[in-house]
mmCIF file of C-alpha atoms in Angstrom:
data_model
loop_
_atom_site.group_PDB
_atom_site.id
_atom_site.type_symbol
_atom_site.label_atom_id
_atom_site.label_comp_id
_atom_site.label_asym_id
_atom_site.label_seq_id
_atom_site.Cartn_x
_atom_site.Cartn_y
_atom_site.Cartn_z
ATOM 1 C CA MET U 1 0.000 0.000 0.000
ATOM 2 C CA LYS U 2 2.848 2.384 0.828
ATOM 3 C CA LYS U 3 4.499 1.668 -2.526
ATOM 4 C CA LEU U 4 1.267 2.407 -4.368
ATOM 5 C CA LEU U 5 0.792 5.664 -2.462
ATOM 6 C CA LEU U 6 4.398 6.646 -3.222
ATOM 7 C CA LEU U 7 3.846 5.884 -6.900
ATOM 8 C CA PHE U 8 0.784 8.184 -7.012
ATOM 9 C CA ILE U 9 2.674 10.965 -5.245
ATOM 10 C CA ILE U 10 5.566 10.730 -7.722
ATOM 11 C CA LEU U 11 3.159 10.606 -10.661
ATOM 12 C CA GLY U 12 1.274 13.648 -9.360
ATOM 13 C CA CYS U 13 4.491 15.626 -8.896
ATOM 14 C CA THR U 14 5.689 14.683 -12.376
ATOM 15 C CA LEU U 15 2.414 15.734 -13.990
ATOM 16 C CA ASN U 16 2.489 18.981 -12.049
ATOM 17 C CA LEU U 17 5.927 19.759 -13.468
ATOM 18 C CA TYR U 18 4.571 19.460 -17.005
ATOM 19 C CA ALA U 19 1.259 21.224 -16.401
ATOM 20 C CA GLN U 20 0.542 24.257 -18.523
ATOM 21 C CA VAL U 21 0.283 27.478 -16.560
ATOM 22 C CA SER U 22 -1.625 30.229 -18.387
ATOM 23 C CA LYS U 23 -1.583 33.916 -17.582
ATOM 24 C CA SER U 24 -3.371 36.860 -19.210
ATOM 25 C CA VAL U 25 -1.941 40.310 -18.615
ATOM 26 C CA SER U 26 -2.910 43.738 -19.934
ATOM 27 C CA LEU U 27 -0.248 46.382 -19.405
ATOM 28 C CA ALA U 28 -1.272 50.033 -19.130
ATOM 29 C CA VAL U 29 2.382 51.120 -18.978
ATOM 30 C CA ALA U 30 5.041 49.665 -21.266
ATOM 31 C CA GLY U 31 8.059 48.061 -19.632
ATOM 32 C CA THR U 32 6.197 46.831 -16.545
ATOM 33 C CA LEU U 33 5.717 43.114 -17.309
ATOM 34 C CA SER U 34 8.515 42.060 -14.929
ATOM 35 C CA SER U 35 6.975 43.977 -12.014
ATOM 36 C CA THR U 36 3.425 42.857 -12.888
ATOM 37 C CA LEU U 37 4.261 39.138 -12.632
ATOM 38 C CA THR U 38 5.288 37.546 -9.364
ATOM 39 C CA PHE U 39 8.576 35.655 -9.179
ATOM 40 C CA ASP U 40 6.647 32.352 -9.203
ATOM 41 C CA GLU U 41 4.618 33.417 -12.248
ATOM 42 C CA GLN U 42 7.774 34.399 -14.119
ATOM 43 C CA ASN U 43 9.210 30.948 -13.442
ATOM 44 C CA THR U 44 6.108 28.831 -14.127
ATOM 45 C CA VAL U 45 4.004 30.511 -16.832
ATOM 46 C CA THR U 46 4.056 28.495 -20.045
ATOM 47 C CA LYS U 47 1.274 30.325 -21.910
ATOM 48 C CA LEU U 48 1.098 34.122 -21.915
ATOM 49 C CA ASN U 49 -1.633 36.288 -23.410
ATOM 50 C CA LEU U 50 -0.200 39.812 -23.303
ATOM 51 C CA ALA U 51 -2.282 42.854 -24.264
ATOM 52 C CA GLY U 52 -1.926 46.594 -23.809
ATOM 53 C CA THR U 53 1.203 48.657 -24.335
ATOM 54 C CA ILE U 54 4.569 46.891 -24.444
ATOM 55 C CA ASP U 55 8.150 47.743 -25.381
ATOM 56 C CA ALA U 56 11.604 46.137 -25.641
ATOM 57 C CA ARG U 57 11.852 45.774 -21.842
ATOM 58 C CA ASP U 58 8.787 43.503 -21.855
ATOM 59 C CA PHE U 59 10.301 41.368 -24.623
ATOM 60 C CA ARG U 60 13.439 41.070 -22.498
ATOM 61 C CA THR U 61 11.301 39.870 -19.577
ATOM 62 C CA MET U 62 9.664 37.201 -21.744
ATOM 63 C CA ARG U 63 13.021 36.089 -23.133
ATOM 64 C CA ASP U 64 15.226 36.201 -20.036
ATOM 65 C CA LEU U 65 12.966 35.953 -16.980
ATOM 66 C CA MET U 66 10.356 33.424 -18.128
ATOM 67 C CA PRO U 67 12.229 30.137 -18.643
ATOM 68 C CA MET U 68 9.099 27.979 -19.183
ATOM 69 C CA LEU U 69 7.346 30.292 -21.655
ATOM 70 C CA ALA U 70 6.187 28.276 -24.679
ATOM 71 C CA ASP U 71 3.061 29.908 -26.101
ATOM 72 C CA ILE U 72 2.795 33.686 -26.556
ATOM 73 C CA ASP U 73 -0.203 35.628 -27.833
ATOM 74 C CA LEU U 74 0.699 39.274 -28.405
ATOM 75 C CA SER U 75 -2.123 39.953 -30.871
ATOM 76 C CA GLY U 76 -3.775 42.400 -28.456
ATOM 77 C CA ALA U 77 -0.578 44.305 -27.674
ATOM 78 C CA THR U 78 0.821 47.481 -29.181
ATOM 79 C CA ILE U 79 4.586 47.962 -29.285
ATOM 80 C CA VAL U 80 5.737 51.474 -28.406
ATOM 81 C CA ALA U 81 9.166 53.007 -28.938
ATOM 82 C CA TYR U 82 11.804 52.637 -26.241
ATOM 83 C CA GLU U 83 15.267 54.103 -25.914
ATOM 84 C CA GLY U 84 17.661 52.824 -23.282
ATOM 85 C CA ALA U 85 19.904 50.032 -22.048
ATOM 86 C CA ASP U 86 17.206 47.804 -20.533
ATOM 87 C CA GLY U 87 15.832 46.407 -23.789
ATOM 88 C CA THR U 88 16.664 43.225 -25.665
ATOM 89 C CA TYR U 89 20.119 44.379 -26.801
ATOM 90 C CA THR U 90 21.585 44.682 -23.300
ATOM 91 C CA PRO U 91 23.775 46.081 -21.889
ATOM 92 C CA ASN U 92 24.010 48.425 -24.854
ATOM 93 C CA PHE U 93 21.999 51.590 -25.197
ATOM 94 C CA ALA U 94 19.662 51.156 -28.168
ATOM 95 C CA THR U 95 16.670 52.726 -29.854
ATOM 96 C CA TYR U 96 13.709 50.433 -30.447
ATOM 97 C CA PRO U 97 11.092 51.719 -32.921
ATOM 98 C CA GLU U 98 7.359 51.480 -32.349
ATOM 99 C CA HIS U 99 5.467 48.637 -34.026
ATOM 100 C CA GLU U 100 8.664 46.570 -34.365
ATOM 101 C CA ILE U 101 9.449 43.221 -32.792
ATOM 102 C CA PRO U 102 12.745 44.325 -31.198
ATOM 103 C CA GLN U 103 16.127 43.119 -32.331
ATOM 104 C CA PHE U 104 17.164 40.005 -30.383
ATOM 105 C CA ALA U 105 13.596 39.803 -28.961
ATOM 106 C CA PHE U 106 13.533 36.016 -28.557
ATOM 107 C CA VAL U 107 17.051 35.000 -29.600
ATOM 108 C CA ASP U 108 17.819 31.465 -28.332
ATOM 109 C CA LYS U 109 14.356 31.143 -26.698
ATOM 110 C CA THR U 110 14.132 27.436 -27.496
ATOM 111 C CA THR U 111 11.119 26.818 -25.225
ATOM 112 C CA LEU U 112 8.762 28.646 -27.598
ATOM 113 C CA THR U 113 6.240 26.530 -29.483
ATOM 114 C CA ASN U 114 3.665 29.067 -30.740
ATOM 115 C CA VAL U 115 3.844 32.828 -31.282
ATOM 116 C CA LYS U 116 1.151 35.316 -32.328
ATOM 117 C CA LEU U 117 2.587 38.732 -33.127
ATOM 118 C CA PRO U 118 0.784 42.010 -32.438
ATOM 119 C CA ILE U 119 -1.725 42.931 -35.137
ATOM 120 C CA SER U 120 -0.101 46.373 -35.354
ATOM 121 C CA ALA U 121 3.460 45.057 -35.824
ATOM 122 C CA SER U 122 4.940 46.289 -39.098
ATOM 123 C CA SER U 123 8.531 45.094 -38.733
ATOM 124 C CA ILE U 124 10.641 42.332 -37.210
ATOM 125 C CA GLY U 125 14.078 43.416 -35.974
ATOM 126 C CA LYS U 126 17.344 41.678 -36.730
ATOM 127 C CA TRP U 127 18.046 38.386 -34.982
ATOM 128 C CA ALA U 128 14.584 38.580 -33.327
ATOM 129 C CA PHE U 129 13.890 34.841 -33.586
ATOM 130 C CA TYR U 130 17.409 33.498 -34.076
ATOM 131 C CA ASN U 131 17.719 29.877 -32.958
ATOM 132 C CA CYS U 132 14.077 29.582 -31.906
ATOM 133 C CA LYS U 133 12.475 26.163 -32.281
ATOM 134 C CA PHE U 134 8.760 27.076 -32.236
ATOM 135 C CA SER U 135 6.349 25.277 -34.530
ATOM 136 C CA THR U 136 4.218 28.219 -35.677
ATOM 137 C CA ILE U 137 4.288 31.973 -35.781
ATOM 138 C CA GLN U 138 1.324 34.055 -36.848
ATOM 139 C CA LEU U 139 2.379 37.164 -38.742
ATOM 140 C CA PRO U 140 0.177 40.269 -38.944
ATOM 141 C CA GLN U 141 -1.200 41.430 -42.289
ATOM 142 C CA GLY U 142 0.568 44.792 -42.046
ATOM 143 C CA LEU U 143 4.044 43.303 -41.710
ATOM 144 C CA ALA U 144 6.218 45.246 -44.157
ATOM 145 C CA ASN U 145 9.783 44.465 -43.097
ATOM 146 C CA ILE U 146 11.767 41.508 -41.780
ATOM 147 C CA ASP U 147 15.332 42.509 -40.919
ATOM 148 C CA GLU U 148 18.457 40.502 -41.589
ATOM 149 C CA ASN U 149 18.811 37.151 -39.893
ATOM 150 C CA ALA U 150 15.485 37.529 -38.053
ATOM 151 C CA PHE U 151 14.760 33.836 -38.527
ATOM 152 C CA ASN U 152 18.265 32.371 -38.873
ATOM 153 C CA ASN U 153 18.646 28.793 -37.689
ATOM 154 C CA TRP U 154 14.878 28.277 -37.705
ATOM 155 C CA THR U 155 13.203 25.571 -39.761
ATOM 156 C CA ARG U 156 9.542 25.528 -38.770
ATOM 157 C CA ARG U 157 6.504 26.899 -40.577
ATOM 158 C CA ILE U 158 5.095 30.401 -40.633
ATOM 159 C CA LYS U 159 1.336 30.755 -40.290
ATOM 160 C CA TYR U 160 0.124 33.732 -42.257
ATOM 161 C CA PRO U 161 -2.976 35.567 -41.081
ATOM 162 C CA VAL U 162 -6.336 34.715 -42.571
ATOM 163 C CA CYS U 163 -7.699 37.615 -44.606
ATOM 164 C CA ALA U 164 -11.211 38.831 -43.867
ATOM 165 C CA GLY U 165 -13.833 36.915 -45.806
ATOM 166 C CA THR U 166 -11.665 33.848 -46.421
ATOM 167 C CA ASN U 167 -11.370 30.495 -44.704
#
């Protein structure tokens, strides 16, 4: 009986380790994702639905402070400009344009499986998804520019948005 109980405890702990933890956040002020999430949330969230106003500091939080993050939905977010040394190209001072997935945004973020970009995104910065292993990325219709090496060392498929009136 003790062995059976121990087996169930181990099984429960193992399943808990692989459980998906979802979190929806709407930021009123860009650059505040790290202070909005608790330490435990940063370390356990696997699926993030992020809306509101975001900038390069929030991308850095997703990349560097959220080790389990696998599924990101940014379709309800708007990227604003940021200038400083706390963005994705640290420790260097950099200028990050509005409506652009920042340079180095998710470089080496191998835990990603699915990504939905903001509807308002018009550009993807250099090396943004370098060495990512996600299965799908949904690009917005207004995407006009993909910088050099944005998808280097990436071999999955890109999911283009469905146009209105089509299936």
